[in-house]
């Protein structure tokens, strides 16, 4: 009887052990960083933020490839190309929808047509801007960062980006001031067609 009891006890221990290992394998593990946070320069942080917040989506002209549009590295963040002619579109459709050019640098909607700004440090971009103007543009949605100017037009998501801390916005400005200047005078917005 004692032999049967020991055998039964051993089987119970093995079964509990097997189930315990299975639970550990089936339980998803929490994310654990492999490295510690590395301090980066404001310019590098600004580059990461400009990329993460999607600035290239509209402000960087694209090249068409067989896989669709890709960012043109020679015109990085230079805004809507001044020489790009807009195609024809249905005015009635534009009253109810948001239309984009193939390079995503111009948007047409109920507000009219808006063009992505040149964010490079060229005089045709933000080359003459101060950090305070950049903060005003993003925090208050003001064209050229001046309180008395018109509001920034859709689809510019300044309301979302304005939630970033000032230190992050200053890092973004530092990065934008460090990139290659591109001479490109972006056209002014076009009011909606009647």
Coordinates of C-alpha atoms in Angstrom, one line a residue:
X1 CA 0.0 0.0 0.0
X2 CA 2.8 2.3 0.9
X3 CA 4.4 1.6 -2.6
X4 CA 1.1 2.6 -4.3
X5 CA 0.8 5.7 -2.2
X6 CA 4.4 6.8 -3.1
X7 CA 3.7 6.1 -6.8
X8 CA 0.5 8.1 -6.7
X9 CA 2.3 11.0 -4.9
X10 CA 5.1 10.9 -7.5
X11 CA 2.5 11.0 -10.3
X12 CA 0.7 14.0 -8.7
X13 CA 4.0 15.9 -8.4
X14 CA 4.9 15.2 -12.0
X15 CA 1.4 16.3 -13.2
X16 CA 1.6 19.5 -11.1
X17 CA 5.1 20.2 -12.4
X18 CA 4.0 19.7 -16.0
X19 CA 1.0 21.9 -15.6
X20 CA 3.2 24.7 -14.0
X21 CA 5.6 24.6 -16.9
X22 CA 2.7 24.8 -19.4
X23 CA 1.3 27.8 -17.6
X24 CA 4.6 29.6 -17.8
X25 CA 4.9 28.8 -21.5
X26 CA 1.3 29.9 -22.2
X27 CA 1.5 33.1 -20.2
X28 CA 2.5 36.0 -22.5
X29 CA 5.5 37.9 -21.1
X30 CA 5.5 41.7 -20.6
X31 CA 7.7 43.8 -22.8
X32 CA 11.1 44.2 -21.3
X33 CA 13.5 46.6 -22.9
X34 CA 16.8 45.1 -24.0
X35 CA 18.7 48.3 -23.5
X36 CA 18.5 51.3 -21.3
X37 CA 17.2 54.7 -22.7
X38 CA 20.0 56.5 -24.5
X39 CA 20.2 60.3 -24.3
X40 CA 20.1 61.8 -27.8
X41 CA 20.9 65.3 -29.0
X42 CA 18.0 67.7 -29.6
X43 CA 18.5 67.5 -33.3
X44 CA 18.4 63.7 -33.3
X45 CA 15.3 63.8 -31.1
X46 CA 13.7 66.4 -33.4
X47 CA 14.4 64.1 -36.4
X48 CA 12.7 61.2 -34.6
X49 CA 9.7 63.4 -33.7
X50 CA 9.3 64.9 -37.3
X51 CA 9.3 61.3 -38.6
X52 CA 7.0 59.9 -35.9
X53 CA 4.4 62.7 -36.2
X54 CA 4.2 62.2 -40.0
X55 CA 5.6 65.5 -41.3
X56 CA 7.1 63.8 -44.3
X57 CA 3.6 62.5 -45.4
X58 CA 2.6 65.9 -46.6
X59 CA 5.7 68.2 -46.5
X60 CA 8.1 65.9 -48.5
X61 CA 7.5 65.7 -52.2
X62 CA 7.4 62.1 -53.6
X63 CA 8.7 60.2 -56.5
X64 CA 6.4 57.7 -58.1
X65 CA 7.7 54.1 -58.3
X66 CA 6.2 50.8 -59.3
X67 CA 5.4 50.3 -55.6
X68 CA 3.8 53.7 -55.2
X69 CA 5.1 57.1 -54.0
X70 CA 8.3 57.3 -52.0
X71 CA 9.9 60.4 -50.4
X72 CA 12.2 62.3 -52.7
X73 CA 15.4 62.7 -50.6
X74 CA 16.5 65.7 -52.7
X75 CA 13.4 67.6 -51.7
X76 CA 13.0 66.5 -48.1
X77 CA 10.4 68.6 -46.3
X78 CA 10.4 71.3 -49.0
X79 CA 6.6 71.4 -49.3
X80 CA 4.4 71.4 -52.4
X81 CA 6.5 71.8 -55.5
X82 CA 6.0 75.3 -56.8
X83 CA 6.0 74.1 -60.4
X84 CA 3.5 71.3 -59.9
X85 CA 0.2 71.9 -61.8
X86 CA -2.9 70.7 -60.1
X87 CA -5.1 68.3 -62.1
X88 CA -8.8 68.9 -62.8
X89 CA -11.3 67.7 -60.1
X90 CA -15.0 67.7 -59.6
X91 CA -16.0 70.8 -57.5
X92 CA -19.1 69.1 -56.1
X93 CA -17.0 66.1 -54.8
X94 CA -14.5 68.5 -53.2
X95 CA -17.3 70.0 -51.1
X96 CA -17.9 66.6 -49.4
X97 CA -14.5 64.9 -49.6
X98 CA -10.8 65.5 -49.0
X99 CA -8.8 65.2 -52.2
X100 CA -5.0 64.8 -52.3
X101 CA -2.6 65.2 -55.1
X102 CA -0.6 62.0 -55.8
X103 CA 2.4 63.3 -53.9
X104 CA 0.2 64.3 -50.9
X105 CA 1.5 67.8 -50.9
X106 CA -1.7 69.5 -51.8
X107 CA -5.2 68.9 -50.3
X108 CA -8.6 70.1 -51.6
X109 CA -11.7 70.2 -49.5
X110 CA -14.5 72.5 -48.4
X111 CA -11.9 75.2 -47.3
X112 CA -10.4 75.3 -50.8
X113 CA -6.9 74.1 -51.7
X114 CA -4.1 74.1 -49.2
X115 CA -0.4 73.4 -49.9
X116 CA 2.1 71.8 -47.6
X117 CA 4.7 74.4 -46.5
X118 CA 8.4 74.4 -47.1
X119 CA 9.9 73.4 -43.7
X120 CA 13.6 73.7 -44.8
X121 CA 15.9 76.4 -43.5
X122 CA 15.8 78.2 -46.9
X123 CA 14.4 81.7 -47.1
X124 CA 11.4 80.3 -49.1
X125 CA 10.8 78.0 -46.1
X126 CA 11.3 78.6 -42.4
X127 CA 14.9 79.8 -42.8
X128 CA 14.1 83.3 -41.4
X129 CA 11.9 82.0 -38.6
X130 CA 12.7 82.2 -34.9
X131 CA 12.0 79.3 -32.5
X132 CA 9.2 81.5 -31.0
X133 CA 7.5 81.7 -34.4
X134 CA 7.7 77.9 -34.8
X135 CA 6.1 77.4 -31.4
X136 CA 3.3 80.0 -32.2
X137 CA 2.6 78.2 -35.5
X138 CA 2.3 74.8 -33.8
X139 CA 0.7 75.9 -30.5
X140 CA -1.8 78.4 -31.9
X141 CA -2.1 77.2 -35.5
X142 CA -1.0 80.5 -37.0
X143 CA 0.5 80.9 -40.5
X144 CA 4.2 81.9 -40.4
X145 CA 4.0 81.8 -36.6
X146 CA 2.5 85.2 -36.3
X147 CA -0.5 85.7 -34.0
X148 CA -2.2 88.2 -36.4
X149 CA -2.0 85.8 -39.5
X150 CA -4.6 83.5 -40.9
X151 CA -5.0 80.0 -39.3
X152 CA -3.1 77.0 -40.6
X153 CA -5.4 75.1 -43.0
X154 CA -6.4 71.5 -43.1
X155 CA -5.1 68.9 -43.2
X156 CA -2.2 70.3 -41.0
X157 CA -2.8 68.5 -37.7
X158 CA -1.4 71.3 -35.5
X159 CA -4.0 70.7 -32.9
X160 CA -2.5 67.2 -32.2
X161 CA 1.1 68.2 -32.5
X162 CA 0.5 71.2 -30.2
X163 CA 0.1 68.7 -27.3
X164 CA 3.8 67.9 -27.4
X165 CA 5.9 69.6 -24.7
X166 CA 7.8 72.7 -25.7
X167 CA 11.1 70.9 -25.4
X168 CA 10.0 68.4 -28.1
X169 CA 8.8 71.2 -30.4
X170 CA 12.1 73.0 -29.9
X171 CA 13.9 69.8 -30.8
X172 CA 11.8 69.6 -34.0
X173 CA 12.7 73.2 -34.9
X174 CA 16.4 72.5 -34.2
X175 CA 16.2 69.5 -36.6
X176 CA 14.4 71.4 -39.3
X177 CA 17.0 74.2 -39.1
X178 CA 19.7 71.5 -39.6
X179 CA 18.5 69.9 -42.8
X180 CA 19.4 70.9 -46.4
X181 CA 17.8 74.1 -47.5
X182 CA 15.6 73.7 -50.6
X183 CA 14.5 76.8 -52.5
X184 CA 10.8 76.2 -53.2
X185 CA 8.2 79.0 -52.9
X186 CA 5.0 77.1 -52.1
X187 CA 1.9 78.7 -53.7
X188 CA -0.7 80.4 -51.5
X189 CA -3.9 78.7 -50.7
X190 CA -6.8 78.8 -53.2
X191 CA -10.2 79.7 -51.9
X192 CA -13.0 77.1 -52.6
X193 CA -14.6 77.2 -56.0
X194 CA -18.3 78.2 -56.1

